[in-house]
CSV table of C-alpha atoms and ligand atoms in Angstrom, one decimal:
chain,number,residue,atom,x,y,z
A,1,MET,CA,-12.7,-71.3,-16.9
A,2,PRO,CA,-14.8,-74.4,-17.2
A,3,HIS,CA,-17.6,-74.1,-19.8
A,4,ASP,CA,-20.1,-76.1,-17.8
A,5,HIS,CA,-23.2,-73.9,-17.7
A,6,ASP,CA,-26.4,-75.0,-19.4
A,7,HIS,CA,-27.1,-73.4,-22.7
A,8,HIS,CA,-30.5,-75.1,-22.9
A,9,ASP,CA,-32.3,-73.4,-20.1
A,10,MET,CA,-34.2,-70.9,-22.3
A,11,PRO,CA,-38.0,-71.4,-22.3
A,12,PRO,CA,-39.1,-73.4,-25.3
A,13,ASP,CA,-42.1,-71.2,-26.2
A,14,PRO,CA,-41.0,-68.3,-28.5
A,15,ALA,CA,-43.4,-66.0,-26.6
A,16,LEU,CA,-41.6,-66.8,-23.3
A,17,ARG,CA,-38.2,-66.4,-24.9
A,18,VAL,CA,-39.3,-62.9,-26.1
A,19,LYS,CA,-40.5,-62.1,-22.6
A,20,ALA,CA,-37.2,-63.3,-21.1
A,21,LEU,CA,-35.2,-61.3,-23.6
A,22,GLU,CA,-37.4,-58.2,-22.9
A,23,THR,CA,-36.9,-58.6,-19.1
A,24,ALA,CA,-33.2,-58.9,-19.6
A,25,LEU,CA,-33.0,-55.8,-21.7
A,26,LEU,CA,-35.2,-53.8,-19.3
A,27,ASP,CA,-33.1,-55.0,-16.3
A,28,LYS,CA,-29.9,-53.8,-17.9
A,29,GLY,CA,-31.6,-50.5,-18.7
A,30,LEU,CA,-30.9,-51.1,-22.5
A,31,VAL,CA,-34.5,-50.3,-23.5
A,32,ASP,CA,-37.1,-47.8,-22.4
A,33,PRO,CA,-40.3,-49.8,-21.5
A,34,ASP,CA,-42.5,-46.9,-22.7
A,35,ALA,CA,-40.7,-46.8,-26.0
A,36,LEU,CA,-41.1,-50.6,-26.4
A,37,ASP,CA,-44.8,-50.4,-25.5
A,38,LEU,CA,-45.3,-47.7,-28.1
A,39,ILE,CA,-43.6,-49.7,-30.9
A,40,VAL,CA,-45.6,-52.8,-30.0
A,41,GLU,CA,-48.9,-50.8,-29.9
A,42,THR,CA,-48.1,-49.0,-33.1
A,43,TYR,CA,-47.5,-52.2,-35.1
A,44,ALA,CA,-50.2,-54.2,-33.4
A,45,HIS,CA,-53.0,-51.7,-34.0
A,46,LYS,CA,-52.1,-48.6,-36.0
A,47,VAL,CA,-49.8,-49.8,-38.8
A,48,GLY,CA,-50.9,-52.7,-41.0
A,49,PRO,CA,-52.2,-53.8,-44.4
A,50,GLN,CA,-55.1,-51.4,-44.0
A,51,ASN,CA,-52.6,-48.6,-44.8
A,52,GLY,CA,-51.5,-50.2,-48.1
A,53,ALA,CA,-55.1,-50.9,-48.9
A,54,GLN,CA,-55.9,-47.2,-48.8
A,55,VAL,CA,-53.0,-46.5,-51.2
A,56,VAL,CA,-54.2,-49.1,-53.6
A,57,ALA,CA,-57.8,-47.9,-53.5
A,58,ARG,CA,-56.8,-44.4,-54.3
A,59,ALA,CA,-54.5,-45.6,-57.1
A,60,TRP,CA,-57.5,-47.4,-58.6
A,61,THR,CA,-59.8,-44.4,-58.3
A,62,ASP,CA,-57.6,-41.3,-58.9
A,63,PRO,CA,-55.5,-41.3,-62.0
A,64,ALA,CA,-53.5,-38.3,-60.9
A,65,TYR,CA,-52.6,-40.2,-57.7
A,66,LEU,CA,-51.6,-43.2,-59.6
A,67,GLU,CA,-49.3,-41.1,-61.7
A,68,ARG,CA,-47.7,-39.7,-58.5
A,69,LEU,CA,-47.3,-43.2,-57.2
A,70,ARG,CA,-45.5,-44.2,-60.3
A,71,THR,CA,-43.2,-41.2,-60.2
A,72,ASP,CA,-42.3,-41.2,-56.5
A,73,ALA,CA,-44.1,-43.9,-54.5
A,74,THR,CA,-42.5,-42.8,-51.2
A,75,ALA,CA,-43.9,-39.3,-51.6
A,76,ALA,CA,-47.3,-40.5,-52.8
A,77,ILE,CA,-47.6,-42.9,-49.8
A,78,ALA,CA,-46.5,-40.1,-47.5
A,79,GLU,CA,-49.6,-38.1,-48.6
A,80,PHE,CA,-51.5,-40.4,-46.3
A,81,GLY,CA,-49.0,-39.8,-43.5
A,82,PHE,CA,-47.5,-43.3,-43.9
A,83,GLY,CA,-43.7,-43.4,-43.9
A,84,GLY,CA,-40.6,-43.7,-41.7
A,85,ARG,CA,-39.1,-46.9,-40.5
A,86,GLN,CA,-38.8,-49.6,-43.3
A,87,GLY,CA,-40.8,-47.4,-45.7
A,88,GLU,CA,-38.2,-44.9,-46.7
A,89,HIS,CA,-37.7,-45.9,-50.3
A,90,MET,CA,-40.9,-47.3,-51.7
A,91,VAL,CA,-41.5,-48.5,-55.2
A,92,ALA,CA,-45.0,-49.4,-56.4
A,93,VAL,CA,-45.3,-52.2,-59.0
A,94,GLU,CA,-48.5,-52.6,-60.9
A,95,ASN,CA,-50.2,-55.8,-61.8
A,96,THR,CA,-51.7,-55.8,-65.3
A,97,PRO,CA,-53.3,-58.4,-67.5
A,98,GLU,CA,-49.8,-59.0,-68.9
A,99,VAL,CA,-47.8,-58.9,-65.7
A,100,HIS,CA,-48.1,-60.3,-62.2
A,101,ASN,CA,-45.7,-59.0,-59.6
A,102,LEU,CA,-44.4,-60.9,-56.6
A,103,VAL,CA,-42.3,-59.5,-53.7
A,104,VAL,CA,-39.7,-61.4,-51.6
A,105,CYS,CA,-36.7,-60.6,-49.6
A,106,THR,CA,-34.2,-63.4,-50.4
A,107,LEU,CA,-31.7,-62.2,-47.9
A,108,CYS,CA,-33.8,-61.8,-44.8
A,109,SER,CA,-37.2,-60.2,-44.4
A,110,CYS,CA,-37.2,-56.7,-45.8
A,111,TYR,CA,-40.8,-55.5,-46.0
A,112,PRO,CA,-42.6,-52.2,-46.4
A,113,TRP,CA,-43.7,-51.8,-42.7
A,114,SER,CA,-45.3,-48.4,-43.2
A,115,VAL,CA,-47.9,-49.8,-45.6
A,116,LEU,CA,-48.2,-53.5,-44.6
A,117,GLY,CA,-47.2,-53.6,-40.9
A,118,LEU,CA,-45.0,-56.5,-39.8
A,119,PRO,CA,-44.3,-59.3,-42.2
A,120,PRO,CA,-46.2,-62.6,-41.9
A,121,VAL,CA,-44.3,-65.7,-40.7
A,122,TRP,CA,-44.3,-67.3,-44.2
A,123,TYR,CA,-42.7,-64.2,-45.7
A,124,LYS,CA,-39.7,-64.7,-43.4
A,125,SER,CA,-39.5,-68.5,-44.0
A,126,SER,CA,-36.5,-69.8,-46.0
A,127,ALA,CA,-38.9,-71.9,-48.0
A,128,TYR,CA,-40.7,-68.9,-49.4
A,129,ARG,CA,-37.5,-66.9,-49.8
A,130,SER,CA,-35.9,-69.5,-52.0
A,131,LYS,CA,-38.9,-70.8,-53.9
A,132,ALA,CA,-40.2,-67.4,-54.8
A,133,VAL,CA,-37.1,-66.9,-56.9
A,134,ILE,CA,-36.5,-70.4,-58.2
A,135,ASP,CA,-40.1,-71.2,-59.0
A,136,PRO,CA,-42.4,-68.2,-58.8
A,137,ARG,CA,-45.3,-69.8,-60.5
A,138,GLY,CA,-45.0,-72.8,-58.1
A,139,THR,CA,-44.9,-70.4,-55.2
A,140,LEU,CA,-48.1,-68.7,-56.4
A,141,ALA,CA,-49.7,-72.1,-56.8
A,142,ASP,CA,-48.9,-72.8,-53.2
A,143,PHE,CA,-51.0,-69.8,-52.4
A,144,GLY,CA,-53.8,-71.0,-54.6
A,145,LEU,CA,-53.0,-68.6,-57.4
A,146,SER,CA,-52.7,-69.9,-60.9
A,147,VAL,CA,-51.2,-67.4,-63.4
A,148,PRO,CA,-51.6,-68.3,-67.0
A,149,LYS,CA,-48.3,-68.9,-68.8
A,150,GLU,CA,-48.8,-66.0,-71.2
A,151,ARG,CA,-48.9,-63.7,-68.2
A,152,GLU,CA,-45.3,-62.8,-67.1
A,153,VAL,CA,-44.5,-63.2,-63.4
A,154,ARG,CA,-42.0,-60.6,-62.2
A,155,VAL,CA,-40.2,-61.2,-58.9
A,156,TRP,CA,-38.9,-58.2,-56.9
A,157,ASP,CA,-36.2,-58.7,-54.3
A,158,SER,CA,-36.7,-56.3,-51.4
A,159,THR,CA,-33.6,-54.9,-49.8
A,160,ALA,CA,-32.8,-52.5,-47.0
A,161,GLU,CA,-32.8,-49.7,-49.7
A,162,ILE,CA,-36.0,-50.5,-51.7
A,163,ARG,CA,-39.3,-51.9,-50.5
A,164,TYR,CA,-41.9,-52.9,-53.0
A,165,LEU,CA,-45.7,-52.5,-52.8
A,166,VAL,CA,-47.7,-54.5,-55.4
A,167,ILE,CA,-50.7,-52.6,-56.8
A,168,PRO,CA,-53.1,-55.5,-57.5
A,169,GLN,CA,-55.6,-55.3,-60.3
A,170,ARG,CA,-59.0,-53.8,-59.5
A,171,PRO,CA,-61.5,-56.6,-59.7
A,172,GLU,CA,-64.3,-56.6,-62.3
A,173,GLY,CA,-67.7,-55.5,-61.1
A,174,THR,CA,-66.5,-52.9,-58.6
A,175,ASP,CA,-67.4,-49.7,-60.6
A,176,ASP,CA,-70.0,-48.8,-58.0
A,177,LEU,CA,-67.7,-49.0,-55.0
A,178,ASP,CA,-66.2,-45.9,-53.4
A,179,GLU,CA,-62.6,-45.7,-52.2
A,180,THR,CA,-63.4,-47.0,-48.7
A,181,ALA,CA,-65.3,-50.0,-49.9
A,182,LEU,CA,-62.6,-50.8,-52.4
A,183,ALA,CA,-59.9,-50.5,-49.7
A,184,ALA,CA,-61.8,-53.1,-47.7
A,185,LEU,CA,-61.3,-55.6,-50.5
A,186,VAL,CA,-57.6,-55.3,-50.6
A,187,THR,CA,-55.7,-58.0,-48.8
A,188,ARG,CA,-52.1,-58.1,-47.5
A,189,GLU,CA,-51.4,-61.0,-49.8
A,190,SER,CA,-52.5,-59.1,-52.8
A,191,MET,CA,-50.0,-56.3,-52.0
A,192,ILE,CA,-47.2,-58.9,-51.7
A,193,GLY,CA,-48.3,-60.6,-54.8
A,194,THR,CA,-49.2,-64.0,-53.3
A,195,GLY,CA,-52.9,-63.1,-53.7
A,196,GLU,CA,-55.3,-61.2,-55.9
A,197,VAL,CA,-58.2,-59.0,-55.0
A,198,LYS,CA,-61.5,-60.6,-55.4
A,199,ALA,CA,-64.8,-58.9,-56.1
A,200,PRO,CA,-67.2,-58.8,-53.2
B,301,FE,FE1,-34.4,-58.4,-45.8
């Protein structure tokens, strides 16, 4: 059979390609449109870094919670009702004055969806995935973070089995803030390790 059909007739825009793919899957009855809508809705509005920020703020304010997070992060995170898909085996890694933690997935884009939502584009890029391991301090510098050389940088490689959540350091001058106000300071980058939490 002659191989003469055009392989280049896909729309160039990724959004259009996704739409075309979705239409094809729906046409063939391979996906349920309601299920698809629910997944999109969930990860667009309900699951995101605001979840992880609540975990971090509680770890900062409740020593007993921090202890549970250290012992079994999956269970401690589930206390908030966060869990399931891509959040089954969580490990919390704590930043300290001596240690800064950085999370990557060198193989693909494993990421703790239940606490951070969907991964940002740069997290999935091959540039980040390779440089984070070869040159972690250089990677942090790319994000505007300079870690003094006496502070160790630990790189954690996420896998399908283990997802890491960085517990950033609580910034100075936040003693008066309650858990909700603290959570509002916690950024997605600070929980991946490419950022730090700044005082308001
Ligand atoms: Fe991966």
